[in-house]
Amino acid sequence: MSRTAGVIERHRDRLPFAPEDPVVTLGEGSTPLVLAERISELVGAEVHLKLEGLNPTGSFKDRGMTCAVSAAVREGAKAVICASTGNTAASAAAYAAKAGLRGVVIVPDGRIATGKLAQALMHGARVIALRGNFDKALELVRALADRHPIALVNSVNEFRVQGQKTASFEILDDLDGRIDALCIPVGNAGNITSYWKGFVEAGAAPRMLGFQAEGAAPLVHGHPIAEPETIASAIRIGNPARWEEAIDAMTASRGAIRAVSDPEILAAYRLLAASEGVFCEPASAAAVAGLLKYGADGAERVACVLTGHGLKDPDAALEQAGAVLPCEPQLRALERLVLE
Ligand code: F0G
């Protein structure tokens, strides 16, 4: 198989697509799984990082989007729509562009990371900034898709889950089937649902350890949060669409869904970049923050899903990072700055 095959071609035997079906792909999937030496030491387990930020639009959403948009084309749709905290919007916009469909994305006004906004706009989607949060946007977009022939490509769309489950197959392949726990950030709960589905289909059962931001932790508290708040804008979600499935995944795998604070998320975010060479976005770092905070629950081998690339959110990075050093154009001045 071609090295650049996307997830439909690579996993067609486990996906609802026939060989003659249209495939809209950007070569998603097949992302690296990297051993995290420093974090392994800190946790006392073998910890691997699944670098989902290396997908074509910089997040795991592409795995599901290739399936959702391919199915939309198969069904004759002319437009796709989603509500999004940013990454789904960027991915939907890119795959819609590739398919020649209209893309419409609804995002919470002023609350999405700069890189994601730039992507959605560059791919030619109509970007609508809703004066409301993600939960409200999803509610409205579901009602809209019920009334009009527009394909809804949020993870309430079954094809999204189908595509995203392929990450589990890859992790099992890379680790020869032996993994004890999976750490994953949880927002709308589509991804934890998908990973668990993939593991079950492959006959594996690692503990699913999901992490929410403290200010946006409905699954931890057991009730929706009206005004979710966190620095990790991707998971600023108060009423996950796949609530039941997330709880099922947790229960069936003897896992847990727990909360991490913004300072804990940011500490993991900096640690990953500075000690592991991996730049992810804050929401992704929640998985590692949770592992560092709560430990591995006796697991010997753990994979953490780093869901999105750090370049998605340059503002968060620059707020956390050290300052740039200004320098006069003279050797002495430069020497001092370099060698000090
Ligand atoms: N990490 C990142 C970087 C995300 O963008 C998201 C969700 C999650 C984790 C959580 O995944 O929702 O399946 O539990 N982003 C969605 C969006 C909501 O609109 O881009 P989940």
Coordinates of C-alpha atoms and ligand atoms in Angstrom, one line a residue:
M1 CA 0.0 0.0 0.0
S2 CA 1.2 3.5 -0.8
R3 CA 2.9 5.2 2.1
T4 CA 0.6 8.1 1.7
A5 CA -2.7 6.2 1.8
G6 CA -5.3 7.8 4.0
V7 CA -7.3 6.1 6.7
I8 CA -10.1 4.9 4.4
E9 CA -7.8 3.1 2.0
R10 CA -5.6 1.8 4.8
H11 CA -8.5 0.5 7.0
R12 CA -11.2 -0.1 4.4
D13 CA -11.9 -3.6 5.8
R14 CA -13.1 -2.0 9.1
L15 CA -14.8 1.0 7.6
P16 CA -18.2 1.4 6.0
F17 CA -16.8 2.2 2.5
A18 CA -17.0 0.0 -0.6
P19 CA -14.1 0.1 -3.1
E20 CA -16.2 2.0 -5.7
D21 CA -17.2 4.8 -3.2
P22 CA -15.8 8.3 -3.6
V23 CA -12.9 9.0 -1.2
V24 CA -12.0 12.5 -0.1
T25 CA -8.5 12.3 1.5
L26 CA -5.6 14.4 2.3
G27 CA -3.4 11.5 3.4
E28 CA -4.5 11.6 7.0
G29 CA -3.5 9.1 9.7
S30 CA -0.3 7.0 10.1
T31 CA 0.9 9.5 12.7
P32 CA 4.0 8.8 14.8
L33 CA 4.0 7.2 18.2
V34 CA 7.0 8.5 20.1
L35 CA 8.5 7.2 23.3
A36 CA 8.5 10.0 25.9
E37 CA 11.6 9.3 27.9
R38 CA 11.4 12.1 30.5
I39 CA 7.7 11.7 31.1
S40 CA 8.2 7.9 31.4
E41 CA 10.7 8.5 34.2
L42 CA 8.5 10.9 36.0
V43 CA 5.5 8.6 35.8
G44 CA 7.3 5.3 36.4
A45 CA 5.8 3.7 33.3
E46 CA 6.6 3.4 29.6
V47 CA 4.8 6.4 28.1
H48 CA 4.2 6.9 24.4
L49 CA 2.9 10.0 22.6
K50 CA 0.5 9.7 19.7
L51 CA 1.3 12.8 17.6
E52 CA -2.1 13.6 16.1
G53 CA -1.0 17.1 15.4
L54 CA 0.9 15.6 12.4
N55 CA -2.3 15.0 10.5
P56 CA -2.8 17.2 7.4
T57 CA -4.7 20.0 9.1
G58 CA -2.8 19.6 12.4
S59 CA -5.3 17.7 14.5
F60 CA -7.0 14.2 14.9
K61 CA -10.2 15.5 13.3
D62 CA -8.9 14.7 9.9
R63 CA -9.3 10.9 10.5
G64 CA -13.0 11.4 11.0
M65 CA -13.4 14.1 8.5
T66 CA -12.2 12.1 5.5
C67 CA -15.0 9.6 6.4
A68 CA -17.7 12.2 7.1
V69 CA -16.9 14.2 3.9
S70 CA -16.5 11.1 1.7
A71 CA -19.9 9.9 2.9
A72 CA -21.4 13.4 2.3
V73 CA -20.2 13.2 -1.3
R74 CA -21.6 9.7 -1.7
E75 CA -24.9 10.9 -0.5
G76 CA -24.9 13.8 -2.9
A77 CA -24.5 16.6 -0.4
K78 CA -23.6 20.1 -1.7
A79 CA -22.5 21.6 1.6
V80 CA -21.1 20.5 5.0
I81 CA -21.6 22.4 8.3
C82 CA -20.2 22.1 11.8
A83 CA -20.1 23.8 15.2
S84 CA -16.5 23.9 16.5
T85 CA -14.0 25.1 19.0
G86 CA -11.7 25.4 16.0
N87 CA -10.1 22.1 14.9
T88 CA -13.2 20.6 13.5
A89 CA -13.8 23.8 11.6
A90 CA -10.3 23.8 10.1
S91 CA -10.6 20.1 9.1
A92 CA -14.1 20.4 7.7
A93 CA -13.1 23.5 5.7
A94 CA -10.0 21.7 4.2
Y95 CA -11.9 18.5 3.3
A96 CA -14.8 20.5 1.9
A97 CA -12.3 22.5 -0.2
K98 CA -10.8 19.2 -1.4
A99 CA -14.2 17.8 -2.3
G100 CA -15.5 20.9 -4.0
L101 CA -18.3 21.3 -1.4
R102 CA -19.4 24.5 0.4
G103 CA -18.1 24.6 4.0
V104 CA -19.8 26.5 6.8
V105 CA -18.4 26.6 10.3
I106 CA -19.9 28.1 13.4
V107 CA -17.4 29.0 16.1
P108 CA -17.8 30.8 19.5
D109 CA -17.1 34.4 18.9
G110 CA -13.5 35.4 19.8
R111 CA -12.8 32.1 21.5
I112 CA -10.9 30.0 19.0
A113 CA -7.2 29.9 18.5
T114 CA -5.7 32.1 15.8
G115 CA -4.2 29.2 13.7
K116 CA -7.5 27.4 13.4
L117 CA -9.3 30.6 12.3
A118 CA -6.7 31.2 9.7
Q119 CA -7.1 27.7 8.4
A120 CA -10.9 27.8 8.1
L121 CA -10.8 31.2 6.3
M122 CA -8.0 30.1 4.0
H123 CA -9.8 27.0 2.9
G124 CA -12.7 29.2 1.9
A125 CA -15.3 28.2 4.5
R126 CA -17.9 30.6 5.5
V127 CA -16.9 31.3 9.1
I128 CA -19.7 32.4 11.4
A129 CA -18.8 33.8 14.9
L130 CA -21.7 33.0 17.2
R131 CA -22.3 35.2 20.2
G132 CA -22.5 32.1 22.4
N133 CA -20.4 29.1 23.4
F134 CA -19.7 25.8 21.6
D135 CA -22.6 24.0 23.3
K136 CA -25.1 26.6 21.9
A137 CA -23.5 26.5 18.5
L138 CA -23.9 22.7 18.4
E139 CA -27.5 22.9 19.5
L140 CA -28.3 25.5 16.7
V141 CA -26.3 23.7 14.0
R142 CA -28.1 20.4 14.8
A143 CA -31.5 22.1 14.4
L144 CA -30.3 23.7 11.1
A145 CA -29.1 20.4 9.7
D146 CA -32.5 18.8 10.5
R147 CA -34.2 21.4 8.4
H148 CA -31.9 21.7 5.4
P149 CA -30.0 19.2 3.2
I150 CA -26.6 20.1 4.6
A151 CA -24.3 17.4 6.0
L152 CA -23.5 17.8 9.6
V153 CA -19.9 16.8 10.2
N154 CA -19.6 17.2 14.0
S155 CA -18.8 14.0 15.9
V156 CA -22.5 13.3 16.3
N157 CA -22.0 12.1 12.7
E158 CA -21.3 8.3 12.9
F159 CA -18.7 8.5 10.2
R160 CA -16.5 10.7 12.3
V161 CA -16.3 8.1 15.0
Q162 CA -15.6 5.4 12.4
G163 CA -12.7 7.3 11.0
Q164 CA -11.3 8.3 14.4
K165 CA -11.3 4.7 15.7
T166 CA -8.4 4.0 13.3
A167 CA -5.9 5.7 15.7
S168 CA -6.5 2.7 18.0
F169 CA -5.5 0.3 15.3
E170 CA -2.3 2.2 14.7
I171 CA -1.3 2.3 18.4
L172 CA -2.0 -1.4 18.7
D173 CA 0.1 -2.1 15.6
D174 CA 3.0 0.0 16.9
L175 CA 3.0 -1.5 20.4
D176 CA 2.4 -5.1 19.2
G177 CA -1.0 -5.1 20.8
R178 CA 0.3 -4.4 24.3
I179 CA -1.1 -1.2 25.9
D180 CA -2.5 -0.9 29.5
A181 CA -3.9 2.6 29.5
L182 CA -4.8 5.4 27.1
C183 CA -4.7 9.0 28.3
I184 CA -6.9 11.4 26.3
P185 CA -8.4 14.9 26.6
V186 CA -12.2 15.0 26.6
G187 CA -14.3 17.8 25.2
N188 CA -17.4 16.8 23.2
A189 CA -16.4 13.1 23.9
G190 CA -16.3 12.0 20.3
N191 CA -12.6 11.0 20.4
I192 CA -12.7 8.9 23.6
T193 CA -15.8 7.1 22.1
S194 CA -13.9 6.5 18.9
Y195 CA -10.8 5.1 20.5
W196 CA -12.8 2.8 22.7
K197 CA -14.7 1.5 19.7
G198 CA -11.5 0.9 17.8
F199 CA -9.9 -1.0 20.8
V200 CA -13.0 -3.1 21.3
E201 CA -13.2 -4.0 17.5
A202 CA -9.5 -5.0 17.7
G203 CA -10.0 -7.1 20.8
A204 CA -8.1 -4.8 23.1
A205 CA -9.2 -3.2 26.4
P206 CA -6.7 -0.6 27.8
R207 CA -8.0 1.6 30.6
M208 CA -9.5 4.7 29.1
L209 CA -8.2 7.6 31.2
G210 CA -10.0 10.8 30.1
F211 CA -9.2 14.3 31.3
Q212 CA -11.2 17.4 31.3
A213 CA -10.2 20.9 32.2
E214 CA -11.4 21.8 35.7
G215 CA -13.6 24.7 34.6
A216 CA -15.1 22.5 31.8
A217 CA -15.6 19.1 33.5
P218 CA -19.2 18.1 33.1
L219 CA -18.4 14.4 33.0
V220 CA -16.4 14.6 36.2
H221 CA -19.1 16.6 38.0
G222 CA -22.0 14.6 36.6
H223 CA -23.9 17.6 35.2
P224 CA -23.6 20.0 32.3
I225 CA -21.6 23.2 32.9
A226 CA -23.5 26.3 31.7
E227 CA -20.4 28.6 31.3
P228 CA -17.4 26.3 30.8
E229 CA -14.0 28.1 31.1
T230 CA -10.4 27.0 30.5
I231 CA -7.3 28.2 28.7
A232 CA -7.6 25.0 26.6
S233 CA -10.1 26.5 24.2
A234 CA -10.5 23.3 22.2
I235 CA -12.1 21.5 25.2
R236 CA -14.1 24.5 26.5
I237 CA -17.3 22.4 26.4
G238 CA -20.0 22.1 29.0
N239 CA -22.4 19.5 27.6
P240 CA -20.7 16.8 25.6
A241 CA -22.7 15.3 22.8
R242 CA -21.3 11.8 23.4
W243 CA -21.8 11.9 27.2
E244 CA -23.2 8.3 27.5
E245 CA -20.6 6.8 25.3
A246 CA -17.8 8.4 27.2
I247 CA -19.1 7.1 30.5
D248 CA -19.6 3.6 28.9
A249 CA -16.0 3.7 27.6
M250 CA -14.8 4.6 31.1
T251 CA -16.8 2.0 32.9
A252 CA -16.3 -0.9 30.4
S253 CA -12.5 -0.3 30.4
R254 CA -12.3 0.2 34.2
G255 CA -10.9 3.6 33.5
A256 CA -11.6 7.1 34.8
I257 CA -12.5 10.6 33.7
R258 CA -10.8 13.2 35.9
A259 CA -10.2 16.9 36.0
V260 CA -6.9 18.9 35.6
S261 CA -6.5 22.6 36.3
D262 CA -5.3 25.2 33.8
P263 CA -1.9 25.6 35.6
E264 CA -1.5 21.8 35.5
I265 CA -2.3 21.8 31.8
L266 CA 0.1 24.6 31.1
A267 CA 2.9 22.9 33.0
A268 CA 2.5 19.8 31.0
Y269 CA 2.3 21.9 27.8
R270 CA 5.7 23.5 28.6
L271 CA 7.2 20.2 29.7
L272 CA 6.3 18.4 26.5
A273 CA 7.8 21.2 24.4
A274 CA 10.9 21.8 26.4
S275 CA 11.7 18.2 27.5
E276 CA 10.2 15.9 24.8
G277 CA 10.5 18.2 21.8
V278 CA 6.8 17.9 21.2
F279 CA 4.8 21.1 20.7
C280 CA 1.1 20.4 21.1
E281 CA -1.8 22.7 21.8
P282 CA -3.0 23.2 25.5
A283 CA -6.0 20.9 25.2
S284 CA -3.8 18.1 24.1
A285 CA -1.5 18.6 27.1
A286 CA -4.4 17.8 29.4
A287 CA -3.8 14.1 28.7
V288 CA -0.2 14.4 30.0
A289 CA -1.2 16.7 32.8
G290 CA -3.6 14.1 34.0
L291 CA -1.1 11.3 33.8
L292 CA 1.4 13.3 35.8
K293 CA -1.2 14.3 38.4
Y294 CA -3.0 11.0 39.0
G295 CA -0.3 8.5 37.9
A296 CA -0.7 5.5 35.6
D297 CA -3.1 3.5 37.8
G298 CA -0.7 0.6 37.8
A299 CA -0.4 0.6 34.0
E300 CA 3.1 -0.4 32.7
R301 CA 2.6 0.9 29.1
V302 CA 0.6 4.0 28.4
A303 CA -0.2 6.0 25.3
C304 CA -1.2 9.7 25.5
V305 CA -3.1 11.2 22.6
L306 CA -1.7 14.6 21.7
T307 CA -4.7 15.7 19.7
G308 CA -3.6 19.0 18.0
H309 CA -0.4 20.8 17.0
G310 CA 1.1 23.6 19.0
L311 CA 1.1 25.9 16.1
K312 CA -2.6 26.0 16.2
D313 CA -2.5 28.4 19.1
P314 CA 0.6 30.7 18.9
D315 CA -0.9 33.2 21.4
A316 CA -1.0 30.5 24.1
A317 CA 2.5 29.6 23.3
L318 CA 3.9 33.1 23.4
E319 CA 2.3 33.8 26.7
Q320 CA 4.0 30.7 28.2
A321 CA 7.4 30.9 26.5
G322 CA 10.5 32.9 27.4
A323 CA 11.2 36.3 25.9
V324 CA 13.1 37.0 22.7
L325 CA 16.5 38.7 23.3
P326 CA 17.0 41.9 21.3
C327 CA 20.6 42.6 20.1
E328 CA 22.5 45.4 18.4
P329 CA 24.2 44.3 15.2
Q330 CA 27.7 44.0 16.8
L331 CA 29.8 40.9 17.5
R332 CA 30.5 41.8 21.1
A333 CA 26.9 42.3 21.9
L334 CA 26.0 39.1 20.1
E335 CA 28.8 37.2 21.9
R336 CA 27.5 38.3 25.3
L337 CA 24.0 37.1 24.5
V338 CA 25.1 33.8 23.1
L339 CA 27.6 32.8 25.7
E340 CA 26.2 34.2 28.9
Ligands
F0G1 N1 -8.1 18.1 21.7 C1 -8.3 19.0 20.7 C2 -7.1 19.7 20.2 C3 -9.6 19.2 20.2 O1 -9.7 20.1 19.2 C4 -10.7 18.6 20.8 C5 -12.1 18.9 20.3 C6 -10.5 17.7 21.8 C7 -9.2 17.4 22.2 C8 -11.6 16.9 22.4 O2 -12.1 15.9 21.6 O3 -14.4 16.7 21.5 O4 -13.8 14.4 20.7 O5 -13.7 15.0 23.1 N2 -12.3 19.8 19.5 C9 -13.7 20.0 18.9 C10 -13.6 21.0 17.8 C11 -14.8 20.1 19.8 O6 -14.7 21.6 17.5 O7 -12.6 21.2 17.2 P1 -13.6 15.5 21.7

